[in-house]
XYZ file of C-alpha atoms in Angstrom:
764
model
C 0.032 -0.262 0.280
C 1.131 3.050 -0.780
C 1.307 5.609 1.733
C 0.309 9.261 1.061
C 2.247 12.252 1.625
C 0.617 15.158 0.112
C 3.034 17.993 -1.436
C 6.524 19.325 0.340
C 6.875 22.860 1.481
C 8.459 24.177 -1.559
C 6.150 22.995 -3.862
C 2.587 24.208 -1.868
C 5.373 27.694 -1.891
C 5.188 27.505 -5.932
C 1.713 27.075 -6.060
C 1.425 29.808 -3.941
C 3.480 31.918 -5.959
C 2.001 30.286 -9.837
C -2.190 31.237 -7.817
C -2.883 28.262 -8.159
C -4.588 29.006 -4.472
C -7.658 29.873 -2.431
C -6.704 33.104 -1.627
C -9.810 35.314 -2.523
C -9.964 38.250 -4.518
C -10.650 41.123 -2.930
C -12.488 43.726 -4.794
C -15.490 41.766 -4.831
C -18.017 44.917 -3.020
C -16.839 48.133 -3.256
C -14.446 50.335 -1.664
C -15.268 52.798 0.879
C -13.541 55.315 -0.705
C -15.378 54.676 -4.052
C -19.233 54.522 -1.805
C -18.061 57.897 0.118
C -17.037 59.089 -3.207
C -20.805 58.167 -4.759
C -22.380 59.703 -2.641
C -21.232 62.346 -1.900
C -19.864 63.617 -5.493
C -23.972 63.454 -7.115
C -25.118 65.807 -9.704
C -28.318 66.953 -7.209
C -24.841 67.597 -3.884
C -23.241 69.832 -6.402
C -25.866 71.562 -7.484
C -26.779 72.605 -3.945
C -22.905 73.051 -2.339
C -22.431 75.436 -5.368
C -25.691 77.539 -4.580
C -24.792 77.630 -1.248
C -21.622 78.813 -1.345
C -22.397 81.252 -3.476
C -25.785 82.614 -0.855
C -23.011 82.807 2.045
C -20.213 84.692 -0.266
C -22.660 86.884 -0.896
C -24.249 87.307 2.949
C -27.005 85.423 2.332
C -25.965 82.812 5.380
C -29.621 82.441 7.106
C -30.796 80.903 2.982
C -28.414 78.531 3.676
C -30.537 76.182 5.798
C -31.630 74.122 2.726
C -27.931 71.985 2.657
C -28.640 70.260 5.817
C -31.397 68.327 3.702
C -28.898 67.702 1.716
C -26.013 66.608 3.706
C -29.008 64.172 6.174
C -29.376 62.452 2.625
C -26.102 62.057 1.605
C -25.336 60.161 5.258
C -28.292 57.682 4.870
C -26.741 56.425 1.717
C -23.481 56.404 2.981
C -24.517 55.110 6.012
C -26.620 52.386 4.120
C -24.010 51.259 1.521
C -21.560 51.156 4.006
C -23.500 48.538 5.748
C -24.436 46.162 3.030
C -20.316 46.469 2.104
C -20.042 44.974 5.569
C -23.061 41.919 4.806
C -21.755 41.420 1.801
C -17.539 40.578 2.692
C -18.522 38.757 5.234
C -20.070 36.152 2.756
C -18.138 34.218 0.981
C -18.612 31.171 -1.293
C -17.275 28.696 0.657
C -17.230 28.493 4.698
C -14.177 30.861 6.549
C -12.515 28.075 8.549
C -9.756 25.140 8.277
C -9.321 22.221 7.320
C -6.924 18.962 8.096
C -4.675 18.392 4.950
C -1.132 16.463 4.795
C 2.068 17.890 4.218
C 5.637 16.613 3.979
C 3.715 13.267 5.068
C 2.350 14.776 8.425
C -1.313 15.723 8.722
C -2.724 19.484 10.083
C -4.729 22.149 9.875
C -4.797 24.718 7.626
C -7.115 27.699 6.944
C -9.369 26.914 3.727
C -7.792 29.373 2.113
C -4.296 28.723 2.480
C -4.629 25.491 0.640
C -3.155 25.599 -3.150
C -3.421 22.687 -6.616
C -2.457 19.502 -5.573
C -2.793 19.402 -1.644
C -3.569 16.372 -0.167
C -6.980 16.851 2.663
C -8.400 14.937 4.298
C -12.758 15.166 5.289
C -15.418 13.971 6.972
C -19.215 14.046 8.088
C -19.964 17.611 8.616
C -17.552 18.948 6.496
C -18.293 21.377 3.696
C -16.041 20.359 0.536
C -13.180 23.212 -0.107
C -12.296 22.895 -3.809
C -13.108 20.601 -5.909
C -11.353 16.958 -4.864
C -10.788 14.084 -6.190
C -11.212 10.984 -3.542
C -7.731 8.979 -3.788
C -9.009 6.877 -0.637
C -11.833 6.120 1.282
C -15.356 6.668 0.432
C -18.482 8.931 1.984
C -22.026 10.105 0.630
C -22.143 13.756 -0.707
C -25.015 15.935 0.167
C -24.543 18.019 -3.310
C -28.263 19.905 -3.293
C -26.813 23.296 -3.442
C -24.962 22.830 -6.499
C -27.567 21.196 -7.934
C -30.746 21.179 -6.486
C -30.879 17.751 -6.431
C -32.148 16.301 -2.366
C -30.853 12.414 -2.841
C -27.579 11.569 -1.630
C -24.843 10.328 -3.188
C -22.217 7.519 -2.472
C -18.673 8.632 -3.784
C -16.089 5.762 -4.027
C -12.354 5.910 -4.514
C -11.657 7.883 -8.263
C -14.689 10.038 -7.677
C -15.056 13.780 -8.069
C -16.460 15.868 -5.420
C -17.013 19.572 -6.226
C -16.280 22.619 -3.677
C -20.231 23.813 -2.272
C -20.752 19.533 -1.133
C -21.491 18.467 1.986
C -19.789 15.593 3.450
C -23.369 13.750 5.532
C -21.701 9.936 6.107
C -17.958 8.722 5.371
C -14.801 9.744 5.412
C -11.847 10.136 2.343
C -8.954 10.987 1.445
C -8.794 13.634 -1.303
C -6.557 15.746 -3.901
C -7.441 18.743 -4.218
C -7.761 19.108 -8.395
C -9.471 23.102 -8.545
C -8.107 25.862 -6.781
C -9.615 29.165 -6.463
C -11.686 30.746 -9.604
C -10.929 27.060 -11.236
C -13.459 25.546 -8.185
C -17.480 24.931 -10.078
C -18.570 26.642 -7.577
C -16.685 29.720 -8.006
C -16.574 29.156 -11.923
C -20.739 29.859 -11.415
C -19.549 33.493 -9.473
C -17.854 34.906 -12.280
C -21.483 35.184 -13.965
C -22.599 36.861 -11.184
C -21.357 40.498 -9.357
C -21.906 40.495 -5.730
C -23.422 44.060 -5.430
C -27.183 44.023 -6.791
C -27.774 47.150 -8.437
C -31.100 49.229 -7.935
C -34.126 49.040 -9.472
C -36.201 50.938 -7.810
C -39.070 52.762 -9.739
C -39.159 55.824 -7.465
C -35.544 55.713 -7.825
C -35.273 56.231 -11.002
C -38.352 58.618 -11.375
C -36.389 60.610 -9.344
C -33.184 60.408 -11.312
C -34.270 61.263 -14.196
C -35.895 64.190 -13.202
C -32.874 65.254 -11.108
C -30.999 64.751 -14.953
C -33.301 66.428 -16.924
C -33.035 69.333 -14.331
C -29.347 69.567 -14.391
C -28.785 69.966 -17.775
C -31.842 72.538 -17.534
C -29.960 74.305 -14.796
C -27.083 76.766 -16.586
C -29.482 77.762 -18.963
C -31.922 78.863 -16.928
C -30.069 79.701 -13.895
C -28.025 81.786 -16.115
C -30.659 83.569 -18.108
C -32.636 84.240 -15.158
C -29.631 85.457 -13.081
C -29.078 87.600 -15.531
C -32.491 89.221 -15.891
C -32.943 89.801 -12.244
C -29.458 91.736 -12.773
C -30.002 93.922 -14.902
C -33.337 95.073 -14.063
C -33.613 98.695 -13.217
C -33.044 98.597 -9.313
C -31.516 95.252 -9.449
C -28.782 94.339 -7.329
C -26.302 91.108 -7.504
C -27.359 89.461 -4.203
C -30.856 90.303 -5.072
C -30.770 88.316 -8.776
C -28.777 85.857 -6.914
C -31.169 84.760 -3.934
C -34.655 84.930 -6.821
C -31.837 82.582 -8.475
C -30.814 80.288 -6.441
C -34.582 79.973 -5.332
C -36.062 78.960 -7.929
C -32.583 76.423 -8.724
C -33.048 75.232 -5.698
C -37.492 74.729 -5.676
C -36.616 72.537 -8.874
C -34.313 70.096 -6.925
C -37.158 67.589 -4.958
C -33.971 66.867 -2.641
C -36.394 66.377 0.570
C -38.390 63.084 -1.589
C -34.731 62.302 -2.083
C -34.412 62.073 1.428
C -37.719 60.995 2.198
C -37.587 57.886 0.285
C -33.412 56.745 1.312
C -35.368 57.485 5.420
C -38.545 55.223 4.397
C -36.891 52.573 2.514
C -33.962 52.555 5.843
C -37.057 52.143 8.589
C -38.769 49.700 6.253
C -35.345 47.635 6.538
C -35.279 48.154 10.349
C -38.599 46.700 11.664
C -37.665 44.040 9.194
C -34.601 43.102 11.103
C -36.975 42.517 13.696
C -38.760 39.944 12.216
C -35.334 38.166 10.603
C -35.175 40.088 7.450
C -32.092 41.218 6.542
C -31.989 43.635 3.406
C -28.614 44.363 0.725
C -29.703 47.021 -1.007
C -32.191 50.360 0.216
C -35.006 49.463 -2.073
C -35.252 45.434 -2.265
C -38.945 46.278 -0.387
C -40.181 47.900 -2.977
C -38.911 45.384 -5.869
C -40.716 42.339 -3.617
C -43.524 44.818 -3.568
C -44.329 45.038 -7.077
C -43.471 41.400 -8.219
C -46.324 38.989 -9.432
C -45.051 35.898 -9.957
C -42.695 34.122 -7.339
C -40.080 31.234 -8.072
C -38.994 29.156 -5.856
C -36.393 26.389 -5.310
C -37.671 23.286 -3.759
C -34.812 22.093 -1.348
C -34.083 23.903 1.656
C -36.136 26.626 0.381
C -39.591 25.329 0.669
C -38.613 22.074 2.650
C -35.576 21.936 5.146
C -33.695 19.429 3.421
C -34.560 16.522 5.428
C -36.662 13.821 5.483
C -40.274 13.210 7.473
C -41.911 10.115 7.981
C -45.750 10.782 7.119
C -47.374 7.505 8.203
C -46.160 3.508 7.176
C -48.858 1.081 4.465
C -49.183 -2.910 5.745
C -49.241 -5.164 3.312
C -51.590 -7.706 2.937
C -50.747 -11.038 5.967
C -49.223 -8.897 7.390
C -50.007 -6.025 10.559
C -48.877 -2.750 11.581
C -47.469 -4.699 14.580
C -44.978 -6.330 12.062
C -44.089 -3.019 10.052
C -43.135 -0.702 13.393
C -40.717 -3.603 14.557
C -38.839 -4.024 10.920
C -38.942 -0.421 11.734
C -37.622 -0.300 15.571
C -35.013 -2.734 14.053
C -33.474 -0.851 11.457
C -33.516 2.290 13.637
C -31.237 1.132 15.982
C -28.805 -1.336 13.834
C -28.209 0.339 11.092
C -24.999 2.359 10.645
C -26.262 4.404 7.590
C -26.835 7.832 8.310
C -28.823 8.879 5.807
C -31.992 11.514 6.075
C -34.143 8.469 5.410
C -32.982 6.469 8.711
C -32.734 9.722 10.415
C -36.699 10.383 9.293
C -37.243 6.194 10.973
C -35.427 6.874 14.077
C -37.326 10.438 15.113
C -40.740 7.923 13.952
C -39.764 4.524 16.431
C -41.446 5.358 19.613
C -39.023 2.641 21.361
C -35.637 0.702 20.401
C -35.707 -2.963 19.581
C -32.836 -5.653 21.465
C -31.876 -8.117 18.596
C -28.317 -9.063 17.294
C -27.305 -8.436 13.924
C -25.723 -10.626 12.038
C -24.898 -9.217 8.991
C -25.275 -5.677 7.420
C -26.105 -4.122 4.115
C -25.244 -0.063 3.547
C -27.566 1.969 1.375
C -25.659 3.438 -2.032
C -26.739 4.877 -4.731
C -26.149 2.735 -6.885
C -27.662 -0.116 -5.019
C -30.936 1.828 -3.887
C -31.807 -0.978 -0.992
C -29.964 -2.085 2.319
C -30.679 -5.405 4.574
C -29.970 -5.917 8.116
C -29.546 -9.544 9.300
C -30.372 -10.233 13.397
C -30.410 -13.516 14.694
C -33.560 -13.442 16.223
C -36.286 -11.733 13.131
C -34.052 -13.030 10.227
C -33.378 -10.177 7.515
C -35.426 -6.729 6.821
C -34.606 -5.219 3.768
C -35.265 -1.661 2.972
C -35.039 0.060 -0.337
C -37.306 0.697 -3.719
C -39.713 -1.372 -5.091
C -38.697 -1.886 -7.542
C -35.482 -3.150 -7.525
C -35.711 -5.091 -4.521
C -38.688 -6.957 -5.742
C -37.555 -7.923 -9.856
C -38.931 -9.430 -12.179
C -41.375 -10.119 -10.154
C -45.905 -9.270 -9.571
C -46.606 -7.472 -6.438
C -49.959 -5.642 -6.227
C -49.251 -2.293 -5.586
C -51.003 -0.597 -2.092
C -48.331 2.729 -2.176
C -50.088 6.201 -1.020
C -49.249 8.486 -4.215
C -48.683 11.437 -2.177
C -45.372 10.512 -0.965
C -42.124 8.743 -1.847
C -42.881 5.210 -0.563
C -39.631 2.832 -0.086
C -40.664 -1.360 0.761
C -40.131 -2.765 3.285
C -39.410 -7.525 3.147
C -38.360 -9.346 5.352
C -36.491 -13.347 4.382
C -35.968 -15.682 6.589
C -32.200 -16.254 4.475
C -29.381 -14.481 5.543
C -28.010 -11.983 2.701
C -25.128 -13.123 0.727
C -22.640 -11.823 -1.760
C -24.954 -8.667 -0.832
C -27.779 -10.221 -3.062
C -31.629 -10.641 -1.835
C -32.615 -13.583 -1.103
C -35.538 -15.733 -3.349
C -37.938 -15.485 -0.253
C -38.837 -11.771 0.181
C -42.586 -10.978 1.323
C -43.851 -7.495 1.148
C -44.090 -5.915 4.978
C -45.395 -2.891 4.041
C -44.550 1.353 2.744
C -42.877 3.685 4.619
C -44.522 7.005 3.528
C -41.806 10.005 3.432
C -41.809 13.484 2.429
C -39.615 16.370 2.512
C -40.156 18.164 5.816
C -41.562 21.699 5.031
C -40.738 24.383 6.568
C -43.300 26.183 8.766
C -46.020 27.862 7.662
C -44.962 27.307 3.360
C -48.738 26.385 2.512
C -50.194 29.929 4.345
C -47.377 32.043 2.615
C -47.765 30.929 -0.434
C -51.319 31.133 0.015
C -50.809 34.709 1.113
C -49.057 34.998 -2.646
C -51.822 33.568 -4.811
C -54.783 36.089 -3.198
C -52.022 39.268 -3.903
C -52.448 37.898 -7.444
C -48.834 36.719 -7.360
C -48.324 33.346 -9.279
C -45.963 30.595 -7.844
C -43.597 28.855 -9.681
C -41.746 26.013 -8.134
C -38.432 25.392 -9.717
C -35.794 22.750 -8.791
C -32.833 20.289 -9.888
C -34.905 17.734 -8.250
C -37.119 15.093 -9.802
C -39.606 16.516 -11.622
C -42.112 13.493 -10.046
C -40.710 14.565 -6.443
C -41.482 17.863 -6.542
C -45.027 18.046 -8.420
C -45.553 15.344 -5.170
C -44.351 17.250 -3.200
C -46.376 21.100 -4.012
C -49.646 18.904 -3.986
C -49.616 19.313 0.116
C -49.004 22.797 -0.173
C -50.249 24.070 -3.781
C -54.450 23.989 -4.652
C -53.468 24.088 -8.899
C -51.046 22.400 -10.355
C -50.987 22.711 -14.351
C -48.634 20.202 -15.681
C -45.465 19.528 -14.473
C -42.406 19.013 -16.681
C -39.018 17.976 -17.040
C -36.760 20.549 -18.074
C -33.766 17.772 -19.118
C -35.747 17.611 -21.829
C -36.554 21.132 -22.725
C -33.971 23.001 -25.538
C -33.612 26.704 -24.859
C -35.661 28.086 -27.703
C -38.567 26.033 -25.748
C -37.946 27.774 -22.450
C -40.336 30.679 -23.049
C -43.293 28.656 -23.991
C -42.770 26.326 -21.109
C -42.446 28.843 -18.617
C -45.871 30.418 -19.335
C -47.318 26.992 -19.711
C -46.645 24.828 -16.146
C -46.251 25.867 -12.243
C -43.678 23.080 -11.512
C -39.862 22.480 -13.381
C -37.897 19.445 -12.641
C -34.672 18.715 -13.336
C -33.698 22.506 -13.983
C -29.778 23.291 -14.168
C -28.553 26.290 -13.366
C -28.401 28.331 -16.564
C -32.252 26.962 -17.071
C -33.007 28.781 -14.149
C -31.628 32.116 -15.022
C -33.486 31.336 -18.495
C -36.255 30.874 -16.804
C -36.175 34.093 -14.991
C -35.325 36.047 -18.401
C -38.048 34.045 -20.128
C -40.719 36.130 -17.676
C -38.929 39.129 -17.672
C -39.501 39.907 -21.063
C -42.838 38.609 -20.780
C -43.229 41.781 -19.087
C -43.073 40.143 -15.399
C -41.912 41.280 -12.318
C -40.708 38.529 -11.449
C -39.163 37.338 -7.269
C -37.237 34.266 -6.489
C -35.933 32.233 -3.371
C -32.796 29.981 -3.665
C -30.215 28.862 -1.114
C -27.943 27.082 -3.242
C -25.200 27.458 -5.885
C -27.636 26.453 -8.604
C -29.713 29.411 -7.048
C -26.828 31.778 -8.043
C -27.548 33.038 -11.633
C -31.503 32.572 -11.315
C -31.313 34.931 -7.637
C -28.890 38.057 -9.897
C -31.170 37.763 -13.040
C -34.722 38.030 -10.729
C -36.248 41.783 -10.148
C -35.972 40.626 -6.137
C -34.411 38.081 -4.993
C -34.108 36.264 -1.664
C -31.917 33.286 0.326
C -32.337 31.484 4.148
C -29.623 32.192 5.664
C -28.879 28.088 5.953
C -28.364 28.329 2.474
C -24.950 28.385 0.507
C -22.682 31.563 1.007
C -22.651 32.785 -2.715
C -26.608 32.162 -2.528
C -26.784 35.043 0.625
C -23.962 36.524 -0.921
C -26.298 37.428 -4.024
C -29.381 37.703 -2.841
C -30.930 41.318 -2.105
C -32.645 39.918 0.585
C -30.770 37.615 3.837
C -33.746 35.344 5.934
C -32.312 35.638 9.235
C -34.291 32.171 10.425
C -34.818 30.432 7.080
C -38.741 31.307 7.245
C -39.788 32.235 3.897
C -43.250 33.297 5.504
C -40.844 36.640 6.570
C -41.537 37.373 2.316
C -44.881 38.417 3.713
C -43.622 40.957 5.912
C -41.600 42.318 3.086
C -44.579 42.250 0.899
C -46.205 44.500 3.775
C -43.703 46.648 4.277
C -42.364 47.535 0.707
C -46.351 48.224 0.130
C -46.814 50.865 3.049
C -42.874 52.541 1.778
C -43.757 53.026 -2.232
C -47.793 53.807 -1.673
C -47.184 55.951 1.099
C -44.068 57.841 -0.991
C -46.167 57.684 -4.415
C -48.610 60.232 -2.291
C -45.615 62.213 -0.740
C -44.028 62.756 -4.013
C -46.905 64.551 -5.165
C -46.478 66.823 -2.901
C -42.996 66.907 -3.481
C -43.015 67.348 -6.928
C -45.974 70.338 -6.967
C -42.646 72.685 -6.004
C -40.819 71.202 -9.050
C -43.306 72.232 -11.379
C -44.079 75.738 -10.209
C -41.045 77.098 -9.995
C -39.860 75.601 -13.530
C -42.782 77.587 -14.012
C -42.074 80.543 -12.682
C -38.659 80.358 -13.533
C -39.282 80.076 -17.247
C -42.240 82.887 -16.616
C -39.473 85.366 -14.269
C -36.631 84.373 -17.708
C -39.056 86.267 -20.105
C -40.553 89.264 -18.000
C -39.538 92.050 -15.995
C -40.747 91.506 -12.827
C -38.421 90.799 -9.332
C -38.196 86.786 -8.192
C -40.856 87.553 -4.940
C -39.735 84.659 -2.801
C -36.096 83.163 -1.293
C -34.413 80.536 -0.187
C -35.555 80.686 3.273
C -38.999 81.301 2.675
C -38.985 78.250 0.118
C -37.186 75.831 2.676
C -40.042 77.650 5.612
C -43.110 76.511 2.901
C -40.823 73.385 1.604
C -41.207 72.417 5.800
C -44.219 72.850 6.870
C -46.557 71.506 3.338
C -43.970 69.313 2.204
C -40.751 67.687 4.874
C -43.717 67.706 8.194
C -46.875 65.827 6.336
C -45.328 63.791 4.586
C -42.644 62.194 7.224
C -44.815 61.291 9.413
C -47.883 60.264 7.093
C -44.891 58.307 4.938
C -45.302 55.736 7.947
C -49.040 54.680 8.380
C -50.341 51.912 7.800
C -50.849 50.855 3.607
C -50.810 47.769 2.480
C -52.966 48.480 -0.914
C -51.594 46.262 -3.968
C -49.152 48.537 -5.633
C -51.699 49.489 -9.177
C -50.853 52.625 -10.187
C -47.656 54.195 -12.402
C -45.637 56.148 -10.178
C -45.610 58.807 -12.897
C -50.036 59.023 -13.637
C -49.876 59.496 -9.656
C -47.494 61.806 -8.790
C -48.956 63.901 -11.966
C -52.394 63.422 -11.022
C -52.043 65.049 -7.766
C -49.344 67.385 -7.713
C -49.954 69.568 -11.812
C -53.731 71.129 -10.058
C -51.364 71.999 -7.054
C -48.360 73.305 -9.493
C -50.660 75.335 -11.931
C -52.693 77.326 -8.942
C -49.399 77.816 -7.285
C -48.181 79.853 -9.792
C -52.182 81.713 -10.900
C -52.061 82.594 -7.668
C -48.321 84.416 -7.336
C -48.843 85.477 -10.984
C -51.403 87.469 -9.346
C -50.294 89.421 -6.420
C -47.114 90.169 -8.139
C -48.579 91.814 -10.831
C -50.961 93.222 -8.434
C -48.083 94.338 -6.100
C -47.777 97.676 -7.601
C -51.590 98.450 -7.820
C -51.717 97.622 -3.891
C -48.217 99.581 -3.309
C -47.549 97.268 -0.951
C -43.665 96.000 -0.031
C -41.601 93.384 -0.489
C -41.746 91.689 2.199
C -45.870 92.188 2.570
C -45.618 90.678 -1.217
C -43.509 87.578 0.344
C -45.725 87.322 2.473
C -48.860 87.166 0.210
C -46.870 84.331 -1.888
C -46.181 82.183 0.969
C -49.353 82.378 2.195
C -50.890 81.507 -0.838
C -47.878 78.023 -1.157
C -48.784 77.076 2.765
C -52.300 76.710 1.992
C -52.416 75.226 -2.016
C -49.736 72.805 0.029
C -51.934 72.387 3.431
C -55.260 71.292 0.527
C -53.386 69.018 -1.486
C -52.633 67.532 1.636
C -55.804 67.122 3.206
C -57.162 65.651 -0.503
C -54.595 62.839 -1.359
C -54.274 61.637 2.484
C -58.278 60.581 2.578
C -59.647 59.890 4.399
C -59.487 61.828 7.463
C -58.619 60.255 10.894
C -56.968 61.199 14.044
C -53.455 61.437 13.151
C -54.212 63.371 9.364
C -56.039 66.376 11.492
C -53.303 65.808 14.130
C -50.857 66.978 11.060
C -53.171 69.704 9.597
C -53.795 71.528 12.786
C -49.771 71.532 12.929
C -49.105 72.988 9.592
C -51.870 75.528 9.630
C -50.656 76.389 12.904
C -46.853 76.398 12.121
C -48.129 79.092 9.471
C -49.620 81.548 11.790
C -46.813 81.104 14.041
C -44.627 82.010 11.796
C -46.161 85.400 10.793
C -46.423 85.813 13.675
C -43.288 85.452 15.806
C -40.635 84.966 12.954
C -41.801 87.301 10.234
C -38.418 88.897 10.222
C -36.525 85.732 10.586
C -38.055 84.863 6.701
C -38.506 87.614 5.292
C -41.912 88.173 5.542
C -43.725 91.222 6.836
C -46.940 90.585 7.997
C -47.998 92.724 10.261
C -45.599 95.955 9.614
C -48.360 98.284 8.638
C -51.093 96.292 6.570
C -53.309 98.400 4.427
C -56.874 96.874 4.441
C -56.894 95.975 0.939
C -53.853 94.157 1.489
C -55.583 92.289 4.036
C -58.369 91.918 1.159
C -56.140 90.093 -0.997
C -55.058 88.102 1.404
C -58.915 86.201 2.389
C -59.631 86.422 -1.728
C -56.186 84.890 -2.956
C -56.256 82.389 -0.348
C -60.517 81.131 -1.661
C -59.168 81.113 -4.737
C -56.660 79.073 -4.211
C -59.057 75.851 -2.945
C -61.422 76.893 -5.518
C -58.981 76.949 -8.543
C -56.986 73.819 -7.034
C -60.165 71.577 -7.057
C -61.044 72.909 -10.351
C -57.897 71.212 -11.558
C -57.673 67.984 -9.685
C -61.477 67.853 -11.209
C -60.656 68.450 -14.495
C -57.749 66.160 -14.841
C -59.846 63.321 -12.613
C -61.819 63.446 -16.543
C -58.416 63.057 -18.007
C -57.857 59.036 -18.142
């Protein structure tokens, strides 16, 4: 017998210098510097920073308060991305740890990342295979479900190949590493994905488009507006800059960016209490919008463990005979596969017996046997193998996986089944379902989400399992006989997919998305990573592979799929409330754009300052949207975000433009000061905002009534107590005509906004 000595130290060093080792790349996620750069140097931040500097230089320091919102938004973005980075960096494809290796003829323990090509390792039960390797001696039972999706264990003998990411569930083997680093099977799969998922939030995309449009418009509009204001007969540099800054700042919905980040961050914190980790800020929205949910079977809707569902007794025997056979197997079998574990949990008591012969189970043999002195031989396995060539009346239950039990008075010789065997009965097995899976899938179905099960396991196995959790079943399909061209047709006509390869899983998701669906994917194995990456929103149980957890946007920390219902509810609350709040913010944006265009070509002075816009925004947009965005709202998301925002914000914006222009035009006739004009404009904008808040947050509740009271009280307090600070001298030598005009403006505001709202409601 040849002694296995493994590599010499010089050979290990040579392999490491050649790069044939497990040292992992360090660029799997963004660097801290890149996170800071991308969050700080945005178009939104640069524009606001330039305006703040110019206002500061001009001496208008209090008009720079808007920069607080900019800083807050940037900090939230940085903190969330750093949090996601730390999570991603901790989740690597192979569990970190140490492995037993033979070097220089001696066994030693080394970290997994120090393994090199050609190393000889010793692995046993419960260990994860760190590299693709070949068995030199021994044999073992391997669970490859994280790679292939098949739940049945596989027996590996001398010369067979083991794949990284698999687990040893029985036996022990000495193996030679044949692939290292990125050449491993699991790493090759991961090359096709990126560690950091890009957000696909509709709300964020819409805001970014608006900011991009505004960014291209700011320079020409701002430049012309500044020139117009500066060349007025009594215009000054400070007044021109203040008016221009007010218009430009008003165009950017900076508060909405902050609110969006805050609402989703709070949603993530809430979900963390339900053991759900979100690896990006907008995964909640993505999951809330899905209409198809794809799930892997093994380890996702099941725990990966077998469970005895009952027994069937054959003619000529009784239930005690079946129970006795199971007790003998539980006590005397040396196998440690899931079937034996399930039997041991099922039997109520032990059986005393003397074992004479054991035949272990193998995937090739498909049966096992135990010969005892007291009871003869008990055989367990596939009926068609045990009774090959014999006619046996089927008494199985098709809803379960049935394993036959047989008895013989003879012993086992040469690992051959005796001729006198008789069928005792069957043991009904099912995979152990995760708690609440049936109720969870029922919830999604009621919400209009179609469920599709995609698994690497046998189609019949998957279909049999789904009978207990899905009320309706379409035809199950074997994907091993489906070509790439046929996949698109197959995904629409089937709910259950068996023998699915990792690439086919990705193609199934891609085909569904190509048909206009929003697709969610839940998987736990390395074989699921391509599909997880391709989906609109992905989730993985923490009990799954590190690769799946690394790729998924959501990680279920207690591996409970029921948590996904909480994600949907939380996501709906965020999206529905943000869509309504966005309407408040875009009133200011639309108003500012129109006002900029008007004052760019007229001989009128811009009536508002940044500090006044900050006041109006805080009272009518920031405060109500922040408070009301946390209200419970789990309605299905139906309305397109653009349609929702335009429908709500356009009437208020047009109303604000009309009333402010009327005030400015009448200023000369009324012979009132610039501060009084600003006061009227502030009142007009505030009333319009309060009216819109009441309209879009119907029906009125106590909290909504409280918000309205605070808005009105805040406005009055500012005009009475802080008029000088906000440059709205409301109570300084006010003529009667001014008061009358203010009342008329308020009435017109409410009337006009209601008229515009009715007009737009009819345009659908």
